[in-house]
PDB file of C-alpha atoms in Angstrom:
ATOM      1  CA  UNK A 261       0.465  23.383  -7.229  1.00 43.00           C
ATOM      2  CA  UNK A 262      -0.103  21.367  -4.018  1.00 47.00           C
ATOM      3  CA  UNK A 263      -3.805  22.230  -3.991  1.00 51.00           C
ATOM      4  CA  UNK A 264      -4.310  20.522  -7.347  1.00 56.00           C
ATOM      5  CA  UNK A 265      -2.563  17.322  -6.277  1.00 61.00           C
ATOM      6  CA  UNK A 266      -4.999  14.475  -5.665  1.00 67.00           C
ATOM      7  CA  UNK A 267      -5.296  13.238  -2.106  1.00 86.00           C
ATOM      8  CA  UNK A 268      -2.580  10.724  -1.356  1.00 94.00           C
ATOM      9  CA  UNK A 269      -3.687   7.676   0.684  1.00 96.00           C
ATOM     10  CA  UNK A 270      -0.255   7.835   2.321  1.00 97.00           C
ATOM     11  CA  UNK A 271       0.829  10.995   4.116  1.00 97.00           C
ATOM     12  CA  UNK A 272       3.729  12.005   6.282  1.00 97.00           C
ATOM     13  CA  UNK A 273       4.576  14.803   8.689  1.00 97.00           C
ATOM     14  CA  UNK A 274       8.036  15.623   9.963  1.00 98.00           C
ATOM     15  CA  UNK A 275       8.409  17.400  13.281  1.00 98.00           C
ATOM     16  CA  UNK A 276      11.681  18.731  14.606  1.00 98.00           C
ATOM     17  CA  UNK A 277      11.004  18.088  18.276  1.00 97.00           C
ATOM     18  CA  UNK A 278      14.452  19.332  19.264  1.00 94.00           C
ATOM     19  CA  UNK A 279      13.641  22.865  18.122  1.00 95.00           C
ATOM     20  CA  UNK A 280       9.849  22.677  18.303  1.00 96.00           C
ATOM     21  CA  UNK A 281       9.294  23.437  14.610  1.00 97.00           C
ATOM     22  CA  UNK A 282       8.085  21.533  11.557  1.00 98.00           C
ATOM     23  CA  UNK A 283      10.779  19.549   9.775  1.00 98.00           C
ATOM     24  CA  UNK A 284      10.677  21.758   6.721  1.00 98.00           C
ATOM     25  CA  UNK A 285      12.544  21.180   3.475  1.00 98.00           C
ATOM     26  CA  UNK A 286      13.698  17.676   4.352  1.00 98.00           C
ATOM     27  CA  UNK A 287      14.409  15.393   1.410  1.00 98.00           C
ATOM     28  CA  UNK A 288      12.564  12.098   1.488  1.00 98.00           C
ATOM     29  CA  UNK A 289      11.769   9.162  -0.777  1.00 98.00           C
ATOM     30  CA  UNK A 290       9.169   6.404  -0.902  1.00 98.00           C
ATOM     31  CA  UNK A 291      10.086   2.932  -2.111  1.00 98.00           C
ATOM     32  CA  UNK A 292       8.115  -0.265  -2.710  1.00 97.00           C
ATOM     33  CA  UNK A 293       9.610  -3.731  -2.394  1.00 97.00           C
ATOM     34  CA  UNK A 294       9.443  -5.814  -5.536  1.00 95.00           C
ATOM     35  CA  UNK A 295       8.609  -9.123  -3.863  1.00 86.00           C
ATOM     36  CA  UNK A 296       9.755 -11.165  -6.857  1.00 91.00           C
ATOM     37  CA  UNK A 297      13.185  -9.599  -7.311  1.00 89.00           C
ATOM     38  CA  UNK A 298      13.520  -8.578  -3.644  1.00 90.00           C
ATOM     39  CA  UNK A 299      14.760  -5.132  -4.528  1.00 96.00           C
ATOM     40  CA  UNK A 300      13.420  -1.711  -3.628  1.00 97.00           C
ATOM     41  CA  UNK A 301      11.779   0.283  -6.396  1.00 97.00           C
ATOM     42  CA  UNK A 302      11.787   4.050  -6.022  1.00 97.00           C
ATOM     43  CA  UNK A 303       8.210   5.358  -6.148  1.00 97.00           C
ATOM     44  CA  UNK A 304       8.511   9.048  -5.207  1.00 97.00           C
ATOM     45  CA  UNK A 305      11.205  11.560  -4.319  1.00 97.00           C
ATOM     46  CA  UNK A 306      10.242  14.771  -2.626  1.00 96.00           C
ATOM     47  CA  UNK A 307      10.977  17.420  -0.027  1.00 97.00           C
ATOM     48  CA  UNK A 308       8.751  18.408   2.851  1.00 98.00           C
ATOM     49  CA  UNK A 309       7.150  21.834   2.638  1.00 97.00           C
ATOM     50  CA  UNK A 310       7.342  24.648   5.215  1.00 97.00           C
ATOM     51  CA  UNK A 311       4.828  22.764   7.310  1.00 97.00           C
ATOM     52  CA  UNK A 312       6.860  19.537   7.309  1.00 98.00           C
ATOM     53  CA  UNK A 313       4.400  17.783   5.017  1.00 97.00           C
ATOM     54  CA  UNK A 314       4.736  16.248   1.554  1.00 96.00           C
ATOM     55  CA  UNK A 315       1.445  16.192  -0.374  1.00 95.00           C
ATOM     56  CA  UNK A 316       0.971  13.877  -3.332  1.00 93.00           C
ATOM     57  CA  UNK A 317       3.263  11.096  -2.116  1.00 95.00           C
ATOM     58  CA  UNK A 318       1.472   8.393  -4.080  1.00 96.00           C
ATOM     59  CA  UNK A 319      -1.722   8.001  -6.105  1.00 95.00           C
ATOM     60  CA  UNK A 320      -4.550   5.737  -4.982  1.00 94.00           C
ATOM     61  CA  UNK A 321      -3.979   3.660  -8.105  1.00 94.00           C
ATOM     62  CA  UNK A 322      -0.276   3.104  -7.410  1.00 95.00           C
ATOM     63  CA  UNK A 323      -0.879   2.347  -3.737  1.00 96.00           C
ATOM     64  CA  UNK A 324      -1.053  -1.446  -3.895  1.00 96.00           C
ATOM     65  CA  UNK A 325      -0.618  -3.787  -0.925  1.00 96.00           C
ATOM     66  CA  UNK A 326       3.007  -4.619  -0.238  1.00 96.00           C
ATOM     67  CA  UNK A 327       6.064  -3.629   1.736  1.00 97.00           C
ATOM     68  CA  UNK A 328       7.073   0.030   1.563  1.00 98.00           C
ATOM     69  CA  UNK A 329       9.990   2.056   2.823  1.00 98.00           C
ATOM     70  CA  UNK A 330      10.031   5.763   3.580  1.00 98.00           C
ATOM     71  CA  UNK A 331      13.489   7.229   3.757  1.00 98.00           C
ATOM     72  CA  UNK A 332      14.097  10.609   5.386  1.00 98.00           C
ATOM     73  CA  UNK A 333      17.399  12.437   4.755  1.00 98.00           C
ATOM     74  CA  UNK A 334      17.701  13.522   8.358  1.00 98.00           C
ATOM     75  CA  UNK A 335      21.515  13.860   8.347  1.00 98.00           C
ATOM     76  CA  UNK A 336      21.375  16.359   5.483  1.00 98.00           C
ATOM     77  CA  UNK A 337      18.569  18.187   7.257  1.00 98.00           C
ATOM     78  CA  UNK A 338      20.542  18.698  10.493  1.00 98.00           C
ATOM     79  CA  UNK A 339      23.644  19.659   8.529  1.00 97.00           C
ATOM     80  CA  UNK A 340      21.706  22.385   6.725  1.00 97.00           C
ATOM     81  CA  UNK A 341      20.820  23.734  10.180  1.00 97.00           C
ATOM     82  CA  UNK A 342      24.483  23.649  11.202  1.00 97.00           C
ATOM     83  CA  UNK A 343      24.223  20.638  13.523  1.00 97.00           C
ATOM     84  CA  UNK A 344      25.460  17.100  13.625  1.00 96.00           C
ATOM     85  CA  UNK A 345      23.168  14.197  14.408  1.00 96.00           C
ATOM     86  CA  UNK A 346      23.370  10.610  15.591  1.00 97.00           C
ATOM     87  CA  UNK A 347      21.379   9.283  12.606  1.00 98.00           C
ATOM     88  CA  UNK A 348      22.638   9.857   9.015  1.00 98.00           C
ATOM     89  CA  UNK A 349      19.155   8.977   7.717  1.00 98.00           C
ATOM     90  CA  UNK A 350      15.967   7.323   8.927  1.00 98.00           C
ATOM     91  CA  UNK A 351      14.266   4.508   7.048  1.00 98.00           C
ATOM     92  CA  UNK A 352      10.852   3.287   8.131  1.00 98.00           C
ATOM     93  CA  UNK A 353       9.731   0.009   6.583  1.00 98.00           C
ATOM     94  CA  UNK A 354       6.041  -0.843   6.811  1.00 97.00           C
ATOM     95  CA  UNK A 355       3.547  -3.355   5.430  1.00 96.00           C
ATOM     96  CA  UNK A 356       0.313  -2.360   3.719  1.00 96.00           C
ATOM     97  CA  UNK A 357      -2.251  -5.172   3.634  1.00 95.00           C
ATOM     98  CA  UNK A 358      -5.416  -3.140   3.095  1.00 94.00           C
ATOM     99  CA  UNK A 359      -4.645  -0.404   0.563  1.00 92.00           C
ATOM    100  CA  UNK A 360      -8.163   1.055   0.902  1.00 93.00           C
ATOM    101  CA  UNK A 361      -7.300   2.642   4.219  1.00 94.00           C
ATOM    102  CA  UNK A 362      -5.455   5.884   4.766  1.00 94.00           C
ATOM    103  CA  UNK A 363      -2.037   5.759   6.355  1.00 96.00           C
ATOM    104  CA  UNK A 364      -0.260   8.583   8.117  1.00 96.00           C
ATOM    105  CA  UNK A 365       3.430   8.044   8.800  1.00 96.00           C
ATOM    106  CA  UNK A 366       4.814  10.883  10.909  1.00 97.00           C
ATOM    107  CA  UNK A 367       8.423  11.274  12.000  1.00 98.00           C
ATOM    108  CA  UNK A 368       9.123  13.116  15.231  1.00 98.00           C
ATOM    109  CA  UNK A 369      12.794  13.852  15.267  1.00 97.00           C
ATOM    110  CA  UNK A 370      15.552  15.434  17.288  1.00 98.00           C
ATOM    111  CA  UNK A 371      19.327  15.156  16.811  1.00 97.00           C
ATOM    112  CA  UNK A 372      19.512  12.163  19.146  1.00 97.00           C
ATOM    113  CA  UNK A 373      16.112  10.490  18.967  1.00 98.00           C
ATOM    114  CA  UNK A 374      13.180   9.776  16.690  1.00 98.00           C
ATOM    115  CA  UNK A 375       9.812   8.142  16.811  1.00 98.00           C
ATOM    116  CA  UNK A 376       7.097   7.173  14.406  1.00 98.00           C
ATOM    117  CA  UNK A 377       3.607   5.746  14.636  1.00 97.00           C
ATOM    118  CA  UNK A 378       0.846   4.630  12.342  1.00 95.00           C
ATOM    119  CA  UNK A 379      -1.861   7.252  12.062  1.00 91.00           C
ATOM    120  CA  UNK A 380      -4.714   7.647   9.619  1.00 83.00           C
TER     121      UNK A 380
ATOM    122  CA  UNK B 230      34.924 -37.541  19.420  1.00 56.00           C
ATOM    123  CA  UNK B 231      31.843 -36.652  17.345  1.00 58.00           C
ATOM    124  CA  UNK B 232      29.911 -35.736  20.481  1.00 59.00           C
ATOM    125  CA  UNK B 233      32.687 -33.324  21.483  1.00 55.00           C
ATOM    126  CA  UNK B 234      32.839 -31.806  17.992  1.00 57.00           C
ATOM    127  CA  UNK B 235      29.077 -31.220  18.112  1.00 58.00           C
ATOM    128  CA  UNK B 236      29.241 -29.490  21.461  1.00 56.00           C
ATOM    129  CA  UNK B 237      32.374 -27.442  20.785  1.00 52.00           C
ATOM    130  CA  UNK B 238      30.696 -24.508  18.953  1.00 50.00           C
ATOM    131  CA  UNK B 239      27.888 -24.461  21.525  1.00 50.00           C
ATOM    132  CA  UNK B 240      30.395 -24.333  24.378  1.00 48.00           C
ATOM    133  CA  UNK B 241      32.223 -21.446  22.732  1.00 47.00           C
ATOM    134  CA  UNK B 242      28.939 -19.505  22.392  1.00 48.00           C
ATOM    135  CA  UNK B 243      28.115 -20.185  26.037  1.00 45.00           C
ATOM    136  CA  UNK B 244      31.536 -18.976  27.110  1.00 43.00           C
ATOM    137  CA  UNK B 245      31.064 -15.701  25.296  1.00 45.00           C
ATOM    138  CA  UNK B 246      27.632 -15.106  26.778  1.00 46.00           C
ATOM    139  CA  UNK B 247      28.600 -16.109  30.311  1.00 49.00           C
ATOM    140  CA  UNK B 248      31.708 -13.966  30.267  1.00 54.00           C
ATOM    141  CA  UNK B 249      29.494 -11.088  29.002  1.00 61.00           C
ATOM    142  CA  UNK B 250      32.448  -9.113  27.686  1.00 71.00           C
ATOM    143  CA  UNK B 251      32.128  -5.396  28.080  1.00 87.00           C
ATOM    144  CA  UNK B 252      30.407  -3.851  25.067  1.00 95.00           C
ATOM    145  CA  UNK B 253      30.635  -0.095  24.419  1.00 96.00           C
ATOM    146  CA  UNK B 254      27.369  -0.465  22.494  1.00 97.00           C
ATOM    147  CA  UNK B 255      24.228  -1.706  24.241  1.00 97.00           C
ATOM    148  CA  UNK B 256      20.583  -2.024  23.408  1.00 98.00           C
ATOM    149  CA  UNK B 257      17.306  -2.621  25.262  1.00 98.00           C
ATOM    150  CA  UNK B 258      14.069  -3.622  23.597  1.00 98.00           C
ATOM    151  CA  UNK B 259      10.851  -2.689  25.340  1.00 98.00           C
ATOM    152  CA  UNK B 260       7.411  -3.850  24.273  1.00 97.00           C
ATOM    153  CA  UNK B 261       5.495  -0.728  25.222  1.00 96.00           C
ATOM    154  CA  UNK B 262       2.260  -2.153  23.855  1.00 92.00           C
ATOM    155  CA  UNK B 263       2.235  -4.838  26.537  1.00 93.00           C
ATOM    156  CA  UNK B 264       4.463  -3.260  29.165  1.00 96.00           C
ATOM    157  CA  UNK B 265       7.097  -5.998  29.096  1.00 97.00           C
ATOM    158  CA  UNK B 266      10.709  -6.339  27.933  1.00 98.00           C
ATOM    159  CA  UNK B 267      11.077  -7.261  24.260  1.00 98.00           C
ATOM    160  CA  UNK B 268      12.466 -10.684  25.097  1.00 98.00           C
ATOM    161  CA  UNK B 269      13.792 -13.191  22.542  1.00 98.00           C
ATOM    162  CA  UNK B 270      13.745 -10.743  19.660  1.00 98.00           C
ATOM    163  CA  UNK B 271      16.233 -11.522  16.909  1.00 98.00           C
ATOM    164  CA  UNK B 272      18.565  -8.698  16.053  1.00 98.00           C
ATOM    165  CA  UNK B 273      21.777  -8.067  14.134  1.00 98.00           C
ATOM    166  CA  UNK B 274      24.510  -5.423  14.130  1.00 98.00           C
ATOM    167  CA  UNK B 275      26.135  -4.310  10.880  1.00 98.00           C
ATOM    168  CA  UNK B 276      28.889  -1.886  10.005  1.00 98.00           C
ATOM    169  CA  UNK B 277      29.201  -0.061   6.713  1.00 97.00           C
ATOM    170  CA  UNK B 278      32.389  -0.649   4.799  1.00 96.00           C
ATOM    171  CA  UNK B 279      33.231   2.870   3.554  1.00 93.00           C
ATOM    172  CA  UNK B 280      35.179   1.625   0.523  1.00 95.00           C
ATOM    173  CA  UNK B 281      32.408  -0.651  -0.838  1.00 95.00           C
ATOM    174  CA  UNK B 282      29.329   0.959   0.790  1.00 93.00           C
ATOM    175  CA  UNK B 283      28.252  -2.541   1.742  1.00 96.00           C
ATOM    176  CA  UNK B 284      26.995  -3.601   5.148  1.00 98.00           C
ATOM    177  CA  UNK B 285      29.179  -6.126   6.980  1.00 97.00           C
ATOM    178  CA  UNK B 286      27.389  -8.323   9.496  1.00 98.00           C
ATOM    179  CA  UNK B 287      29.137  -8.132  12.888  1.00 97.00           C
ATOM    180  CA  UNK B 288      26.842  -9.796  15.386  1.00 97.00           C
ATOM    181  CA  UNK B 289      23.602 -11.699  15.301  1.00 97.00           C
ATOM    182  CA  UNK B 290      21.490 -13.182  18.075  1.00 96.00           C
ATOM    183  CA  UNK B 291      18.415 -12.639  20.206  1.00 97.00           C
ATOM    184  CA  UNK B 292      17.651 -10.449  23.198  1.00 98.00           C
ATOM    185  CA  UNK B 293      17.526 -12.127  26.587  1.00 97.00           C
ATOM    186  CA  UNK B 294      14.530 -12.294  28.974  1.00 97.00           C
ATOM    187  CA  UNK B 295      15.183  -8.711  29.945  1.00 98.00           C
ATOM    188  CA  UNK B 296      15.189  -7.478  26.336  1.00 98.00           C
ATOM    189  CA  UNK B 297      18.937  -6.856  26.428  1.00 97.00           C
ATOM    190  CA  UNK B 298      21.863  -8.184  24.413  1.00 97.00           C
ATOM    191  CA  UNK B 299      25.156  -8.328  26.328  1.00 96.00           C
ATOM    192  CA  UNK B 300      28.378  -8.502  24.363  1.00 94.00           C
ATOM    193  CA  UNK B 301      27.142  -6.796  21.185  1.00 96.00           C
ATOM    194  CA  UNK B 302      30.605  -5.696  20.137  1.00 96.00           C
ATOM    195  CA  UNK B 303      34.109  -5.550  21.606  1.00 95.00           C
ATOM    196  CA  UNK B 304      35.926  -2.293  22.244  1.00 93.00           C
ATOM    197  CA  UNK B 305      38.562  -3.171  19.617  1.00 93.00           C
ATOM    198  CA  UNK B 306      35.946  -3.778  16.935  1.00 94.00           C
ATOM    199  CA  UNK B 307      34.017  -0.614  17.768  1.00 96.00           C
ATOM    200  CA  UNK B 308      35.687   1.680  15.238  1.00 96.00           C
ATOM    201  CA  UNK B 309      34.220   5.054  14.251  1.00 96.00           C
ATOM    202  CA  UNK B 310      31.920   4.230  11.338  1.00 96.00           C
ATOM    203  CA  UNK B 311      28.279   4.070  10.345  1.00 98.00           C
ATOM    204  CA  UNK B 312      26.455   1.176  12.028  1.00 98.00           C
ATOM    205  CA  UNK B 313      23.060  -0.408  11.576  1.00 98.00           C
ATOM    206  CA  UNK B 314      21.076  -2.295  14.172  1.00 98.00           C
ATOM    207  CA  UNK B 315      18.305  -4.406  12.705  1.00 98.00           C
ATOM    208  CA  UNK B 316      15.483  -5.685  14.928  1.00 98.00           C
ATOM    209  CA  UNK B 317      13.229  -8.496  13.660  1.00 98.00           C
ATOM    210  CA  UNK B 318      10.077  -6.914  15.038  1.00 98.00           C
ATOM    211  CA  UNK B 319       7.709  -8.625  12.577  1.00 97.00           C
ATOM    212  CA  UNK B 320       8.885 -12.078  13.677  1.00 97.00           C
ATOM    213  CA  UNK B 321       8.670 -11.001  17.308  1.00 97.00           C
ATOM    214  CA  UNK B 322       5.048  -9.870  17.075  1.00 96.00           C
ATOM    215  CA  UNK B 323       4.125 -12.960  15.062  1.00 96.00           C
ATOM    216  CA  UNK B 324       5.553 -15.199  17.792  1.00 96.00           C
ATOM    217  CA  UNK B 325       3.166 -13.443  20.191  1.00 95.00           C
ATOM    218  CA  UNK B 326       0.261 -14.104  17.829  1.00 95.00           C
ATOM    219  CA  UNK B 327      -0.032 -10.490  16.711  1.00 93.00           C
ATOM    220  CA  UNK B 328       0.471  -8.593  13.479  1.00 90.00           C
ATOM    221  CA  UNK B 329       2.540  -5.460  13.245  1.00 90.00           C
ATOM    222  CA  UNK B 330       2.803  -2.522  10.893  1.00 95.00           C
ATOM    223  CA  UNK B 331       6.613  -2.818  10.795  1.00 97.00           C
ATOM    224  CA  UNK B 332       8.150  -6.059   9.410  1.00 97.00           C
ATOM    225  CA  UNK B 333      11.510  -5.022  10.861  1.00 98.00           C
ATOM    226  CA  UNK B 334      13.180  -1.923  12.270  1.00 98.00           C
ATOM    227  CA  UNK B 335      16.594  -0.745  11.142  1.00 98.00           C
ATOM    228  CA  UNK B 336      18.323   2.016  13.045  1.00 98.00           C
ATOM    229  CA  UNK B 337      21.338   3.513  11.309  1.00 98.00           C
ATOM    230  CA  UNK B 338      23.691   5.619  13.395  1.00 98.00           C
ATOM    231  CA  UNK B 339      27.111   7.250  13.147  1.00 97.00           C
ATOM    232  CA  UNK B 340      29.852   6.700  15.718  1.00 97.00           C
ATOM    233  CA  UNK B 341      32.487   9.409  15.696  1.00 95.00           C
ATOM    234  CA  UNK B 342      33.880   9.179  19.235  1.00 94.00           C
ATOM    235  CA  UNK B 343      34.276   5.461  19.914  1.00 91.00           C
ATOM    236  CA  UNK B 344      35.614   5.988  23.425  1.00 92.00           C
ATOM    237  CA  UNK B 345      32.097   6.795  24.635  1.00 94.00           C
ATOM    238  CA  UNK B 346      29.350   4.351  25.522  1.00 95.00           C
ATOM    239  CA  UNK B 347      26.310   4.237  23.298  1.00 97.00           C
ATOM    240  CA  UNK B 348      22.901   2.866  24.206  1.00 97.00           C
ATOM    241  CA  UNK B 349      20.495   2.322  21.285  1.00 98.00           C
ATOM    242  CA  UNK B 350      17.159   1.243  22.780  1.00 98.00           C
ATOM    243  CA  UNK B 351      14.008   0.348  20.879  1.00 98.00           C
ATOM    244  CA  UNK B 352      10.612   0.990  22.446  1.00 98.00           C
ATOM    245  CA  UNK B 353       7.982  -0.597  20.243  1.00 97.00           C
ATOM    246  CA  UNK B 354       4.328  -1.483  20.002  1.00 95.00           C
ATOM    247  CA  UNK B 355       2.331  -2.834  17.050  1.00 91.00           C
ATOM    248  CA  UNK B 356       1.890   0.566  15.467  1.00 94.00           C
ATOM    249  CA  UNK B 357       4.728   2.731  16.758  1.00 96.00           C
ATOM    250  CA  UNK B 358       8.356   2.739  17.759  1.00 98.00           C
ATOM    251  CA  UNK B 359      10.910   5.118  19.109  1.00 98.00           C
ATOM    252  CA  UNK B 360      14.626   5.156  19.720  1.00 98.00           C
ATOM    253  CA  UNK B 361      17.079   7.574  21.274  1.00 97.00           C
ATOM    254  CA  UNK B 362      20.759   7.822  21.910  1.00 96.00           C
ATOM    255  CA  UNK B 363      21.523   6.870  25.488  1.00 93.00           C
ATOM    256  CA  UNK B 364      24.804   6.129  27.228  1.00 86.00           C
TER     257      UNK B 364
END
């Protein structure tokens, strides 16, 4: 199924740096800000695969310039591994001005820290 | 009389900052892109009301020259709940004449043992940021 999904201009990658494994089977969602109503519209809901990735996040057509939010259900993830965590969830809000570029939004995560960066 | 009324709220703010009351929650913003403290960055602390699931604003202000914010919250107010620290990173980078990928950063965290000290730093550059739980 994933091999037939068109290339998404926006990709993510979750790494469990605490255990040194991909952040597999983590629920996540992508939202776009409706600038007129100033509310978040849900664009995609998904779960990372065994490799910590989530192909097919958004289509090139739907990927318009604007403010987006990626929400990772990190609390649920740690709970499913039998741990607690400092962060119940992680939301990363970012601005897309040039939607012709590719954007890679990884999340490197442990129970007590996380980091993200803009890749391509 | 009017002059005194005008200055009264400012004096109260000064008193709070000068007294720097002990806060069990601290932060430190570092501009890793330029190797300097994240000074004069606006930020706000919120607490989730469990009955309404709404965020209540607790504190608002800006970091000092050292990128820190003394007196974030008092020990009495620091109840075990879900908190959110919001950093106005977009505004900060704009004031330095730069653009940033992140218009703001919100870090949501759960306090269960409120007798401990919690340090929630933000290390940020234009295209990355990281946080960790310190003490």
